[in-house]
PDB file of C-alpha atoms and ligand atoms in Angstrom:
ATOM      1  CA  MET O  16       2.947 -70.751  56.953  1.00 49.00           C
ATOM      2  CA  ASN O  17       3.810 -72.710  60.055  1.00 50.00           C
ATOM      3  CA  GLU O  18       1.312 -71.758  62.774  1.00 54.00           C
ATOM      4  CA  LEU O  19       4.052 -71.881  65.399  1.00 55.00           C
ATOM      5  CA  PHE O  20       5.771 -68.923  63.812  1.00 67.00           C
ATOM      6  CA  ASP O  21       2.639 -66.800  63.553  1.00 92.00           C
ATOM      7  CA  THR O  22       3.035 -65.043  66.884  1.00 95.00           C
ATOM      8  CA  ILE O  23       1.577 -61.757  68.051  1.00 98.00           C
ATOM      9  CA  LEU O  24       4.182 -61.286  70.756  1.00 97.00           C
ATOM     10  CA  PRO O  25       5.126 -57.617  71.215  1.00 98.00           C
ATOM     11  CA  GLU O  26       8.546 -58.090  69.606  1.00 97.00           C
ATOM     12  CA  THR O  27       6.926 -59.579  66.503  1.00 97.00           C
ATOM     13  CA  ILE O  28       4.303 -56.825  66.297  1.00 98.00           C
ATOM     14  CA  LYS O  29       7.002 -54.156  66.667  1.00 97.00           C
ATOM     15  CA  LYS O  30       8.798 -55.524  63.606  1.00 97.00           C
ATOM     16  CA  TYR O  31       5.819 -54.513  61.501  1.00 97.00           C
ATOM     17  CA  LEU O  32       4.948 -51.134  63.023  1.00 98.00           C
ATOM     18  CA  GLN O  33       5.178 -48.077  60.801  1.00 96.00           C
ATOM     19  CA  THR O  34       3.429 -45.762  63.245  1.00 98.00           C
ATOM     20  CA  LYS O  35       4.363 -42.921  65.579  1.00 97.00           C
ATOM     21  CA  THR O  36       2.203 -43.798  68.576  1.00 97.00           C
ATOM     22  CA  PHE O  37      -0.259 -46.542  67.616  1.00 98.00           C
ATOM     23  CA  GLY O  38       0.937 -49.839  69.028  1.00 98.00           C
ATOM     24  CA  GLN O  39       4.169 -48.346  70.321  1.00 97.00           C
ATOM     25  CA  LYS O  40       3.007 -49.327  73.811  1.00 98.00           C
ATOM     26  CA  ILE O  41       1.742 -52.920  73.902  1.00 98.00           C
ATOM     27  CA  PHE O  42      -0.112 -54.734  76.683  1.00 98.00           C
ATOM     28  CA  TYR O  43       0.024 -58.376  75.615  1.00 98.00           C
ATOM     29  CA  SER O  44      -1.484 -61.376  77.341  1.00 98.00           C
ATOM     30  CA  GLU O  45      -1.836 -64.963  76.301  1.00 97.00           C
ATOM     31  CA  GLU O  46      -5.319 -65.095  77.727  1.00 98.00           C
ATOM     32  CA  THR O  47      -7.689 -62.523  79.146  1.00 98.00           C
ATOM     33  CA  LYS O  48     -11.436 -62.102  79.572  1.00 98.00           C
ATOM     34  CA  SER O  49     -11.782 -59.162  77.223  1.00 98.00           C
ATOM     35  CA  THR O  50      -9.191 -56.743  75.868  1.00 98.00           C
ATOM     36  CA  ASN O  51     -11.855 -54.001  76.005  1.00 98.00           C
ATOM     37  CA  ILE O  52     -12.250 -54.493  79.762  1.00 98.00           C
ATOM     38  CA  ASP O  53      -8.464 -54.465  80.231  1.00 98.00           C
ATOM     39  CA  ALA O  54      -8.172 -51.367  78.050  1.00 98.00           C
ATOM     40  CA  LYS O  55     -10.811 -49.534  80.089  1.00 98.00           C
ATOM     41  CA  ASN O  56      -8.882 -50.242  83.285  1.00 98.00           C
ATOM     42  CA  LEU O  57      -5.603 -49.184  81.680  1.00 98.00           C
ATOM     43  CA  ALA O  58      -7.209 -45.956  80.420  1.00 97.00           C
ATOM     44  CA  LYS O  59      -8.235 -45.151  83.983  1.00 96.00           C
ATOM     45  CA  GLU O  60      -4.599 -45.750  84.985  1.00 95.00           C
ATOM     46  CA  ASN O  61      -3.490 -43.197  82.382  1.00 93.00           C
ATOM     47  CA  ALA O  62      -2.221 -45.470  79.620  1.00 96.00           C
ATOM     48  CA  SER O  63      -1.125 -43.306  76.707  1.00 97.00           C
ATOM     49  CA  SER O  64      -3.147 -42.689  73.570  1.00 97.00           C
ATOM     50  CA  GLY O  65      -2.443 -45.309  70.909  1.00 98.00           C
ATOM     51  CA  SER O  66      -1.712 -48.042  73.463  1.00 98.00           C
ATOM     52  CA  LEU O  67      -2.527 -51.494  72.132  1.00 98.00           C
ATOM     53  CA  VAL O  68      -4.089 -54.196  74.304  1.00 98.00           C
ATOM     54  CA  ILE O  69      -3.945 -57.593  72.621  1.00 98.00           C
ATOM     55  CA  ALA O  70      -4.516 -61.208  73.612  1.00 98.00           C
ATOM     56  CA  GLU O  71      -4.084 -64.609  71.959  1.00 97.00           C
ATOM     57  CA  THR O  72      -7.505 -65.578  73.263  1.00 97.00           C
ATOM     58  CA  GLN O  73     -10.378 -63.994  75.170  1.00 98.00           C
ATOM     59  CA  GLY O  74     -12.450 -66.011  77.621  1.00 97.00           C
ATOM     60  CA  ALA O  75     -15.309 -63.510  77.578  1.00 97.00           C
ATOM     61  CA  GLY O  76     -14.927 -61.488  74.371  1.00 97.00           C
ATOM     62  CA  ARG O  77     -17.840 -59.083  74.114  1.00 97.00           C
ATOM     63  CA  GLY O  78     -20.004 -57.746  71.343  1.00 96.00           C
ATOM     64  CA  ARG O  79     -22.657 -55.056  71.599  1.00 92.00           C
ATOM     65  CA  LEU O  80     -25.434 -55.479  74.160  1.00 87.00           C
ATOM     66  CA  GLU O  81     -23.301 -57.996  76.098  1.00 88.00           C
ATOM     67  CA  ARG O  82     -23.339 -60.473  73.217  1.00 94.00           C
ATOM     68  CA  LYS O  83     -20.564 -63.034  73.134  1.00 97.00           C
ATOM     69  CA  PHE O  84     -17.671 -62.685  70.689  1.00 98.00           C
ATOM     70  CA  PHE O  85     -15.785 -65.926  70.008  1.00 98.00           C
ATOM     71  CA  SER O  86     -12.031 -65.353  70.163  1.00 98.00           C
ATOM     72  CA  PRO O  87     -10.178 -68.674  70.103  1.00 97.00           C
ATOM     73  CA  LYS O  88      -6.440 -68.988  70.530  1.00 96.00           C
ATOM     74  CA  GLY O  89      -4.268 -68.272  67.536  1.00 94.00           C
ATOM     75  CA  LYS O  90      -7.133 -67.886  65.059  1.00 97.00           C
ATOM     76  CA  GLY O  91      -7.567 -64.156  64.964  1.00 98.00           C
ATOM     77  CA  LEU O  92      -6.635 -60.681  66.059  1.00 98.00           C
ATOM     78  CA  TRP O  93      -8.443 -59.727  69.272  1.00 98.00           C
ATOM     79  CA  PHE O  94      -7.313 -56.281  70.338  1.00 98.00           C
ATOM     80  CA  SER O  95      -8.292 -52.883  71.709  1.00 98.00           C
ATOM     81  CA  LEU O  96      -6.829 -49.432  71.182  1.00 98.00           C
ATOM     82  CA  ILE O  97      -6.878 -46.793  73.878  1.00 98.00           C
ATOM     83  CA  LEU O  98      -7.476 -43.342  72.396  1.00 98.00           C
ATOM     84  CA  ARG O  99      -7.530 -39.932  74.029  1.00 97.00           C
ATOM     85  CA  PRO O 100      -8.954 -37.830  71.226  1.00 96.00           C
ATOM     86  CA  LYS O 101      -8.671 -34.102  70.737  1.00 93.00           C
ATOM     87  CA  PHE O 102     -12.102 -34.087  69.128  1.00 94.00           C
ATOM     88  CA  ASP O 103     -15.319 -33.594  71.044  1.00 92.00           C
ATOM     89  CA  ILE O 104     -16.865 -36.570  72.847  1.00 93.00           C
ATOM     90  CA  LYS O 105     -19.928 -36.339  70.582  1.00 93.00           C
ATOM     91  CA  ASP O 106     -17.691 -37.411  67.675  1.00 95.00           C
ATOM     92  CA  ALA O 107     -16.295 -40.424  69.549  1.00 95.00           C
ATOM     93  CA  PRO O 108     -18.876 -42.959  68.237  1.00 94.00           C
ATOM     94  CA  LYS O 109     -17.496 -42.325  64.746  1.00 96.00           C
ATOM     95  CA  CYS O 110     -14.342 -44.164  65.854  1.00 97.00           C
ATOM     96  CA  THR O 111     -16.323 -47.322  64.985  1.00 97.00           C
ATOM     97  CA  LEU O 112     -16.545 -46.152  61.368  1.00 97.00           C
ATOM     98  CA  LEU O 113     -12.884 -45.136  61.434  1.00 98.00           C
ATOM     99  CA  ALA O 114     -11.848 -48.573  62.683  1.00 98.00           C
ATOM    100  CA  ALA O 115     -13.961 -50.306  60.030  1.00 98.00           C
ATOM    101  CA  VAL O 116     -12.375 -48.219  57.288  1.00 98.00           C
ATOM    102  CA  ALA O 117      -8.841 -48.895  58.609  1.00 98.00           C
ATOM    103  CA  VAL O 118      -9.430 -52.663  58.622  1.00 98.00           C
ATOM    104  CA  ALA O 119     -11.129 -52.439  55.213  1.00 98.00           C
ATOM    105  CA  ALA O 120      -8.093 -50.670  53.728  1.00 98.00           C
ATOM    106  CA  ALA O 121      -5.750 -53.338  55.124  1.00 98.00           C
ATOM    107  CA  MET O 122      -8.003 -56.056  53.679  1.00 98.00           C
ATOM    108  CA  GLU O 123      -8.040 -54.430  50.271  1.00 97.00           C
ATOM    109  CA  GLU O 124      -4.242 -54.458  50.339  1.00 97.00           C
ATOM    110  CA  ILE O 125      -4.165 -58.251  50.727  1.00 97.00           C
ATOM    111  CA  GLY O 126      -6.739 -58.683  47.978  1.00 96.00           C
ATOM    112  CA  VAL O 127      -9.863 -59.323  50.050  1.00 97.00           C
ATOM    113  CA  LYS O 128     -12.736 -57.073  49.036  1.00 95.00           C
ATOM    114  CA  PRO O 129     -14.170 -55.418  52.151  1.00 95.00           C
ATOM    115  CA  GLU O 130     -17.910 -55.078  52.648  1.00 97.00           C
ATOM    116  CA  ILE O 131     -18.754 -52.897  55.641  1.00 97.00           C
ATOM    117  CA  LYS O 132     -22.161 -53.448  57.177  1.00 96.00           C
ATOM    118  CA  TRP O 133     -23.431 -50.508  59.184  1.00 95.00           C
ATOM    119  CA  PRO O 134     -22.380 -49.790  61.829  1.00 90.00           C
ATOM    120  CA  ASN O 135     -19.758 -52.230  63.018  1.00 91.00           C
ATOM    121  CA  ASP O 136     -19.246 -55.352  60.925  1.00 96.00           C
ATOM    122  CA  ILE O 137     -17.098 -56.288  57.969  1.00 98.00           C
ATOM    123  CA  MET O 138     -18.618 -59.078  55.970  1.00 97.00           C
ATOM    124  CA  ARG O 139     -18.126 -61.451  53.068  1.00 96.00           C
ATOM    125  CA  GLY O 140     -21.629 -61.848  51.709  1.00 93.00           C
ATOM    126  CA  ASP O 141     -23.787 -62.696  54.712  1.00 92.00           C
ATOM    127  CA  LYS O 142     -20.869 -64.002  56.795  1.00 97.00           C
ATOM    128  CA  LYS O 143     -19.021 -61.908  59.341  1.00 97.00           C
ATOM    129  CA  LEU O 144     -15.247 -61.422  59.249  1.00 98.00           C
ATOM    130  CA  VAL O 145     -14.717 -58.510  61.640  1.00 98.00           C
ATOM    131  CA  GLY O 146     -16.606 -57.072  64.619  1.00 98.00           C
ATOM    132  CA  ILE O 147     -15.934 -53.735  66.308  1.00 98.00           C
ATOM    133  CA  LEU O 148     -17.000 -52.524  69.748  1.00 97.00           C
ATOM    134  CA  THR O 149     -16.366 -48.895  70.692  1.00 97.00           C
ATOM    135  CA  GLU O 150     -16.781 -47.880  74.319  1.00 97.00           C
ATOM    136  CA  LEU O 151     -16.289 -44.627  76.200  1.00 96.00           C
ATOM    137  CA  VAL O 152     -14.525 -44.119  79.501  1.00 96.00           C
ATOM    138  CA  THR O 153     -15.118 -40.790  81.218  1.00 93.00           C
ATOM    139  CA  LEU O 154     -12.121 -39.803  83.272  1.00 88.00           C
ATOM    140  CA  GLY O 155     -13.159 -36.470  84.736  1.00 84.00           C
ATOM    141  CA  ALA O 156     -15.355 -33.490  83.953  1.00 79.00           C
ATOM    142  CA  LYS O 157     -13.890 -33.046  80.459  1.00 81.00           C
ATOM    143  CA  ASP O 158     -11.410 -35.857  80.040  1.00 91.00           C
ATOM    144  CA  TYR O 159     -12.410 -39.056  78.303  1.00 96.00           C
ATOM    145  CA  ALA O 160     -10.923 -42.034  76.493  1.00 97.00           C
ATOM    146  CA  VAL O 161     -12.299 -44.122  73.667  1.00 98.00           C
ATOM    147  CA  ILE O 162     -11.717 -47.862  73.638  1.00 98.00           C
ATOM    148  CA  VAL O 163     -11.942 -49.340  70.158  1.00 98.00           C
ATOM    149  CA  GLY O 164     -12.112 -53.129  70.312  1.00 98.00           C
ATOM    150  CA  ILE O 165     -11.573 -55.009  67.071  1.00 98.00           C
ATOM    151  CA  GLY O 166     -11.966 -58.727  66.434  1.00 98.00           C
ATOM    152  CA  VAL O 167     -10.725 -60.077  63.091  1.00 98.00           C
ATOM    153  CA  ASN O 168     -11.243 -63.714  62.069  1.00 98.00           C
ATOM    154  CA  VAL O 169      -7.874 -64.337  60.438  1.00 98.00           C
ATOM    155  CA  ASN O 170      -6.776 -67.980  60.321  1.00 97.00           C
ATOM    156  CA  PHE O 171      -9.930 -69.984  61.054  1.00 97.00           C
ATOM    157  CA  ALA O 172     -10.603 -73.056  58.920  1.00 97.00           C
ATOM    158  CA  GLU O 173     -14.327 -73.882  58.540  1.00 96.00           C
ATOM    159  CA  GLU O 174     -14.099 -76.524  61.280  1.00 96.00           C
ATOM    160  CA  ASP O 175     -12.592 -74.066  63.783  1.00 97.00           C
ATOM    161  CA  PHE O 176     -15.823 -72.110  64.183  1.00 97.00           C
ATOM    162  CA  HIS O 177     -17.986 -72.765  67.204  1.00 96.00           C
ATOM    163  CA  GLU O 178     -21.339 -74.392  66.442  1.00 96.00           C
ATOM    164  CA  ASP O 179     -23.162 -71.135  67.293  1.00 96.00           C
ATOM    165  CA  ILE O 180     -21.476 -69.112  64.547  1.00 97.00           C
ATOM    166  CA  LYS O 181     -20.382 -71.626  61.924  1.00 96.00           C
ATOM    167  CA  ASN O 182     -23.130 -70.538  59.518  1.00 97.00           C
ATOM    168  CA  ILE O 183     -22.658 -66.810  60.030  1.00 97.00           C
ATOM    169  CA  ALA O 184     -18.871 -66.378  60.204  1.00 98.00           C
ATOM    170  CA  THR O 185     -15.919 -66.624  57.864  1.00 98.00           C
ATOM    171  CA  SER O 186     -12.207 -65.795  57.937  1.00 98.00           C
ATOM    172  CA  LEU O 187      -9.537 -64.141  55.810  1.00 98.00           C
ATOM    173  CA  ALA O 188      -7.779 -67.518  55.414  1.00 97.00           C
ATOM    174  CA  ILE O 189     -10.953 -69.176  54.112  1.00 98.00           C
ATOM    175  CA  ILE O 190     -11.424 -66.404  51.562  1.00 98.00           C
ATOM    176  CA  LYS O 191      -7.760 -66.263  50.524  1.00 97.00           C
ATOM    177  CA  GLY O 192      -7.152 -70.000  50.627  1.00 96.00           C
ATOM    178  CA  GLU O 193      -4.008 -69.466  52.705  1.00 96.00           C
ATOM    179  CA  ASN O 194      -3.053 -68.351  56.197  1.00 96.00           C
ATOM    180  CA  ILE O 195      -2.137 -64.744  56.882  1.00 97.00           C
ATOM    181  CA  GLU O 196       0.603 -63.511  59.186  1.00 97.00           C
ATOM    182  CA  ARG O 197      -1.359 -61.845  61.955  1.00 98.00           C
ATOM    183  CA  ALA O 198       1.315 -59.435  63.228  1.00 98.00           C
ATOM    184  CA  LYS O 199       1.962 -58.137  59.734  1.00 98.00           C
ATOM    185  CA  PHE O 200      -1.742 -57.622  59.047  1.00 98.00           C
ATOM    186  CA  LEU O 201      -2.128 -55.873  62.410  1.00 98.00           C
ATOM    187  CA  GLY O 202       0.754 -53.547  61.501  1.00 98.00           C
ATOM    188  CA  ARG O 203      -1.109 -52.478  58.367  1.00 98.00           C
ATOM    189  CA  ILE O 204      -4.376 -51.901  60.271  1.00 98.00           C
ATOM    190  CA  LEU O 205      -2.554 -49.722  62.812  1.00 98.00           C
ATOM    191  CA  CYS O 206      -0.847 -47.747  60.064  1.00 98.00           C
ATOM    192  CA  TYR O 207      -4.161 -46.884  58.363  1.00 98.00           C
ATOM    193  CA  PHE O 208      -5.833 -46.315  61.729  1.00 98.00           C
ATOM    194  CA  GLU O 209      -3.214 -43.784  62.868  1.00 98.00           C
ATOM    195  CA  LYS O 210      -3.324 -41.818  59.601  1.00 98.00           C
ATOM    196  CA  LEU O 211      -7.127 -41.584  59.586  1.00 98.00           C
ATOM    197  CA  TYR O 212      -7.253 -40.754  63.274  1.00 98.00           C
ATOM    198  CA  GLU O 213      -4.718 -37.936  62.963  1.00 98.00           C
ATOM    199  CA  LYS O 214      -6.721 -36.550  60.077  1.00 97.00           C
ATOM    200  CA  ALA O 215      -9.949 -36.789  62.075  1.00 97.00           C
ATOM    201  CA  GLU O 216      -8.313 -34.869  64.923  1.00 97.00           C
ATOM    202  CA  THR O 217      -7.123 -32.049  62.690  1.00 97.00           C
ATOM    203  CA  GLU O 218      -9.695 -31.905  59.888  1.00 96.00           C
ATOM    204  CA  GLY O 219     -12.717 -33.858  61.090  1.00 96.00           C
ATOM    205  CA  PHE O 220     -14.230 -37.136  59.903  1.00 97.00           C
ATOM    206  CA  GLY O 221     -14.884 -36.164  56.257  1.00 97.00           C
ATOM    207  CA  GLU O 222     -12.375 -38.627  54.802  1.00 97.00           C
ATOM    208  CA  VAL O 223     -13.520 -41.431  57.122  1.00 97.00           C
ATOM    209  CA  LEU O 224     -17.143 -40.932  56.055  1.00 97.00           C
ATOM    210  CA  ASN O 225     -16.193 -40.907  52.369  1.00 97.00           C
ATOM    211  CA  LEU O 226     -14.101 -44.060  52.642  1.00 97.00           C
ATOM    212  CA  TRP O 227     -16.876 -45.686  54.649  1.00 97.00           C
ATOM    213  CA  ARG O 228     -19.298 -44.923  51.790  1.00 97.00           C
ATOM    214  CA  LYS O 229     -16.803 -46.457  49.349  1.00 97.00           C
ATOM    215  CA  TYR O 230     -16.496 -49.716  51.298  1.00 97.00           C
ATOM    216  CA  SER O 231     -20.138 -49.911  52.377  1.00 97.00           C
ATOM    217  CA  ALA O 232     -22.236 -52.968  51.633  1.00 95.00           C
ATOM    218  CA  THR O 233     -25.270 -51.314  53.234  1.00 95.00           C
ATOM    219  CA  LEU O 234     -25.831 -48.195  51.137  1.00 96.00           C
ATOM    220  CA  ASN O 235     -28.299 -48.397  48.258  1.00 95.00           C
ATOM    221  CA  LYS O 236     -29.710 -51.682  49.557  1.00 95.00           C
ATOM    222  CA  ASN O 237     -33.171 -52.501  50.814  1.00 96.00           C
ATOM    223  CA  ILE O 238     -32.650 -53.236  54.465  1.00 96.00           C
ATOM    224  CA  ARG O 239     -34.343 -54.100  57.708  1.00 95.00           C
ATOM    225  CA  VAL O 240     -33.020 -52.549  60.922  1.00 95.00           C
ATOM    226  CA  ILE O 241     -33.917 -54.096  64.237  1.00 93.00           C
ATOM    227  CA  ASN O 242     -33.210 -52.160  67.382  1.00 84.00           C
ATOM    228  CA  ALA O 243     -32.521 -54.878  69.949  1.00 76.00           C
ATOM    229  CA  GLY O 244     -32.947 -52.324  72.745  1.00 77.00           C
ATOM    230  CA  ASP O 245     -36.680 -51.760  72.225  1.00 83.00           C
ATOM    231  CA  ASN O 246     -37.298 -54.423  69.544  1.00 85.00           C
ATOM    232  CA  SER O 247     -38.535 -51.799  67.079  1.00 88.00           C
ATOM    233  CA  GLU O 248     -38.076 -52.507  63.398  1.00 93.00           C
ATOM    234  CA  ILE O 249     -37.918 -50.388  60.274  1.00 93.00           C
ATOM    235  CA  THR O 250     -37.544 -51.333  56.637  1.00 95.00           C
ATOM    236  CA  GLY O 251     -36.487 -49.163  53.732  1.00 97.00           C
ATOM    237  CA  ARG O 252     -33.611 -48.234  51.481  1.00 96.00           C
ATOM    238  CA  ALA O 253     -30.294 -47.187  53.047  1.00 97.00           C
ATOM    239  CA  VAL O 254     -29.451 -43.970  51.232  1.00 97.00           C
ATOM    240  CA  ASP O 255     -26.503 -42.473  53.113  1.00 96.00           C
ATOM    241  CA  ILE O 256     -24.799 -41.879  56.436  1.00 96.00           C
ATOM    242  CA  ASP O 257     -24.978 -38.363  57.848  1.00 95.00           C
ATOM    243  CA  GLU O 258     -22.222 -36.279  59.460  1.00 94.00           C
ATOM    244  CA  SER O 259     -22.763 -38.037  62.810  1.00 94.00           C
ATOM    245  CA  GLY O 260     -22.448 -41.498  61.261  1.00 93.00           C
ATOM    246  CA  ALA O 261     -26.176 -42.219  61.577  1.00 94.00           C
ATOM    247  CA  LEU O 262     -27.730 -44.338  58.825  1.00 95.00           C
ATOM    248  CA  MET O 263     -30.333 -42.541  56.690  1.00 96.00           C
ATOM    249  CA  VAL O 264     -33.117 -44.889  55.651  1.00 97.00           C
ATOM    250  CA  ASP O 265     -35.763 -43.977  53.077  1.00 97.00           C
ATOM    251  CA  THR O 266     -38.919 -45.699  54.260  1.00 95.00           C
ATOM    252  CA  GLY O 267     -40.947 -44.638  51.239  1.00 93.00           C
ATOM    253  CA  GLY O 268     -40.788 -40.901  51.066  1.00 86.00           C
ATOM    254  CA  LYS O 269     -39.802 -40.361  54.681  1.00 94.00           C
ATOM    255  CA  ILE O 270     -36.109 -40.384  55.635  1.00 96.00           C
ATOM    256  CA  ILE O 271     -35.467 -41.875  59.055  1.00 94.00           C
ATOM    257  CA  LYS O 272     -32.192 -41.386  60.876  1.00 94.00           C
ATOM    258  CA  VAL O 273     -31.065 -44.618  62.555  1.00 93.00           C
ATOM    259  CA  LEU O 274     -28.591 -44.307  65.410  1.00 90.00           C
ATOM    260  CA  ALA O 275     -28.288 -47.942  66.527  1.00 89.00           C
ATOM    261  CA  GLY O 276     -29.475 -51.378  65.470  1.00 90.00           C
ATOM    262  CA  ASP O 277     -28.757 -54.568  63.551  1.00 91.00           C
ATOM    263  CA  VAL O 278     -29.043 -54.344  59.792  1.00 93.00           C
ATOM    264  CA  SER O 279     -30.001 -57.161  57.471  1.00 91.00           C
ATOM    265  CA  VAL O 280     -30.170 -56.799  53.715  1.00 88.00           C
ATOM    266  CA  ARG O 281     -33.523 -57.844  52.252  1.00 81.00           C
ATOM    267  CA  GLU O 282     -33.718 -59.991  49.153  1.00 64.00           C
ATOM    268  CA  MET O 283     -35.518 -58.550  46.149  1.00 53.00           C
ATOM    269  CA  GLY O 284     -39.226 -59.028  46.401  1.00 48.00           C
ATOM    270  CA  ASN O 285     -39.284 -59.172  50.214  1.00 42.00           C
TER     271      ASN O 285
HETATM  272  C1  BT5 Z 326     -19.495 -57.173  67.587  1.00 71.85           C
HETATM  273  O1  BT5 Z 326     -20.678 -57.129  68.270  1.00 71.85           O
HETATM  274  O2  BT5 Z 326     -19.334 -57.729  66.535  1.00 71.85           O
HETATM  275  C2  BT5 Z 326     -18.329 -56.516  68.304  1.00 71.85           C
HETATM  276  C3  BT5 Z 326     -17.197 -57.491  68.511  1.00 71.85           C
HETATM  277  C4  BT5 Z 326     -15.984 -56.834  69.102  1.00 71.85           C
HETATM  278  C5  BT5 Z 326     -14.947 -57.863  69.460  1.00 71.85           C
HETATM  279  C6  BT5 Z 326     -13.668 -57.254  69.928  1.00 71.85           C
HETATM  280  S1  BT5 Z 326     -12.415 -58.439  70.117  1.00 71.85           S
HETATM  281  C7  BT5 Z 326     -11.421 -57.341  70.999  1.00 71.85           C
HETATM  282  C8  BT5 Z 326     -12.341 -56.544  71.889  1.00 71.85           C
HETATM  283  N1  BT5 Z 326     -12.554 -57.151  73.171  1.00 71.85           N
HETATM  284  C9  BT5 Z 326     -13.856 -57.507  73.351  1.00 71.85           C
HETATM  285  O3  BT5 Z 326     -14.307 -58.060  74.371  1.00 71.85           O
HETATM  286  N2  BT5 Z 326     -14.567 -57.172  72.261  1.00 71.85           N
HETATM  287  C10 BT5 Z 326     -13.743 -56.518  71.261  1.00 71.85           C
HETATM  288  P1  BT5 Z 326     -22.113 -57.456  67.656  1.00 71.85           P
HETATM  289  O4  BT5 Z 326     -22.342 -56.659  66.414  1.00 71.85           O
HETATM  290  O5  BT5 Z 326     -23.052 -57.304  68.772  1.00 71.85           O
HETATM  291  O6  BT5 Z 326     -22.007 -58.967  67.188  1.00 71.85           O
HETATM  292  C11 BT5 Z 326     -21.972 -60.021  68.095  1.00 71.85           C
HETATM  293  C12 BT5 Z 326     -22.469 -61.249  67.346  1.00 71.85           C
HETATM  294  O7  BT5 Z 326     -21.483 -61.664  66.363  1.00 71.85           O
HETATM  295  C13 BT5 Z 326     -22.656 -62.479  68.210  1.00 71.85           C
HETATM  296  O8  BT5 Z 326     -23.943 -62.473  68.797  1.00 71.85           O
HETATM  297  C14 BT5 Z 326     -22.480 -63.637  67.204  1.00 71.85           C
HETATM  298  O9  BT5 Z 326     -23.677 -63.841  66.484  1.00 71.85           O
HETATM  299  C15 BT5 Z 326     -21.471 -63.081  66.229  1.00 71.85           C
HETATM  300  N3  BT5 Z 326     -20.105 -63.535  66.508  1.00 71.85           N
HETATM  301  C16 BT5 Z 326     -19.526 -63.824  67.695  1.00 71.85           C
HETATM  302  N4  BT5 Z 326     -18.236 -64.152  67.542  1.00 71.85           N
HETATM  303  C17 BT5 Z 326     -17.968 -64.080  66.222  1.00 71.85           C
HETATM  304  C18 BT5 Z 326     -16.816 -64.287  65.417  1.00 71.85           C
HETATM  305  N5  BT5 Z 326     -15.630 -64.620  65.938  1.00 71.85           N
HETATM  306  N6  BT5 Z 326     -16.959 -64.130  64.073  1.00 71.85           N
HETATM  307  C19 BT5 Z 326     -18.126 -63.788  63.512  1.00 71.85           C
HETATM  308  N7  BT5 Z 326     -19.246 -63.574  64.219  1.00 71.85           N
HETATM  309  C20 BT5 Z 326     -19.172 -63.702  65.553  1.00 71.85           C
END
């Protein structure tokens, strides 16, 4: 595919939308610092639920704990969704799992096996393909919005990766051996996202949690979880996620509930 024709301009995205609200309102920019920051500001200005904020490149794309997320021009999908959920704010963090499952379903459709690493990455082996950052904006005593930021490495060749991530990142194009039309792939993500989100609003997160278990590369593995906040570390076997989305780790008889952290899978014998 000719790169020049792979645009994510609103009119191109709209061609591929099969949704009621998701992506129907698009805030596009060629370059911004971070679509999550823009989305937070737009949420405060009352942007409607399902609004899509998308950029060709981000100068200061963010991960968790203010980590940097590389988002070079034309190589990926760097976008945020503004959501105003009907469900309680305590359920909002599960939007990370919902987003991961929506992207995973779209990947499966194009023949790339998704491996979700708890809580917010989609991987191929030990290389990252997708990162997700969910943030909350409180708008009043009871009103709140959720910003779900998603970064997908779509059309990177090996040499396109920055030195800092070239050993830990991969792309859909590298796996497939061909470029992927970003607007079309985005349309499929939004379609799955809307369906799962509507279901979560009416029936809860049961289906999201089940699909997450199906796509998980973390469950039933021996893992190490490091909590970068306080540098604590636990090791054990990931046995399940609970109703809140927390990871349940069996540390040898004792089940510990992990709410945040970075997971690495341990090789046998470690
Ligand atoms: C994440 O954080 O992976 C969340 C990334 C969310 C990015 C989206 S893009 C649209 C929206 N706007 C934003 O500003 N952010 C969201 P975390 O799990 O903390 O991982 C961050 C780490 O991933 C970095 O420290 C790097 O090691 C690695 N990394 C950075 N850029 C990457 C990339 N393009 N591909 C793979 N790994 C990357």
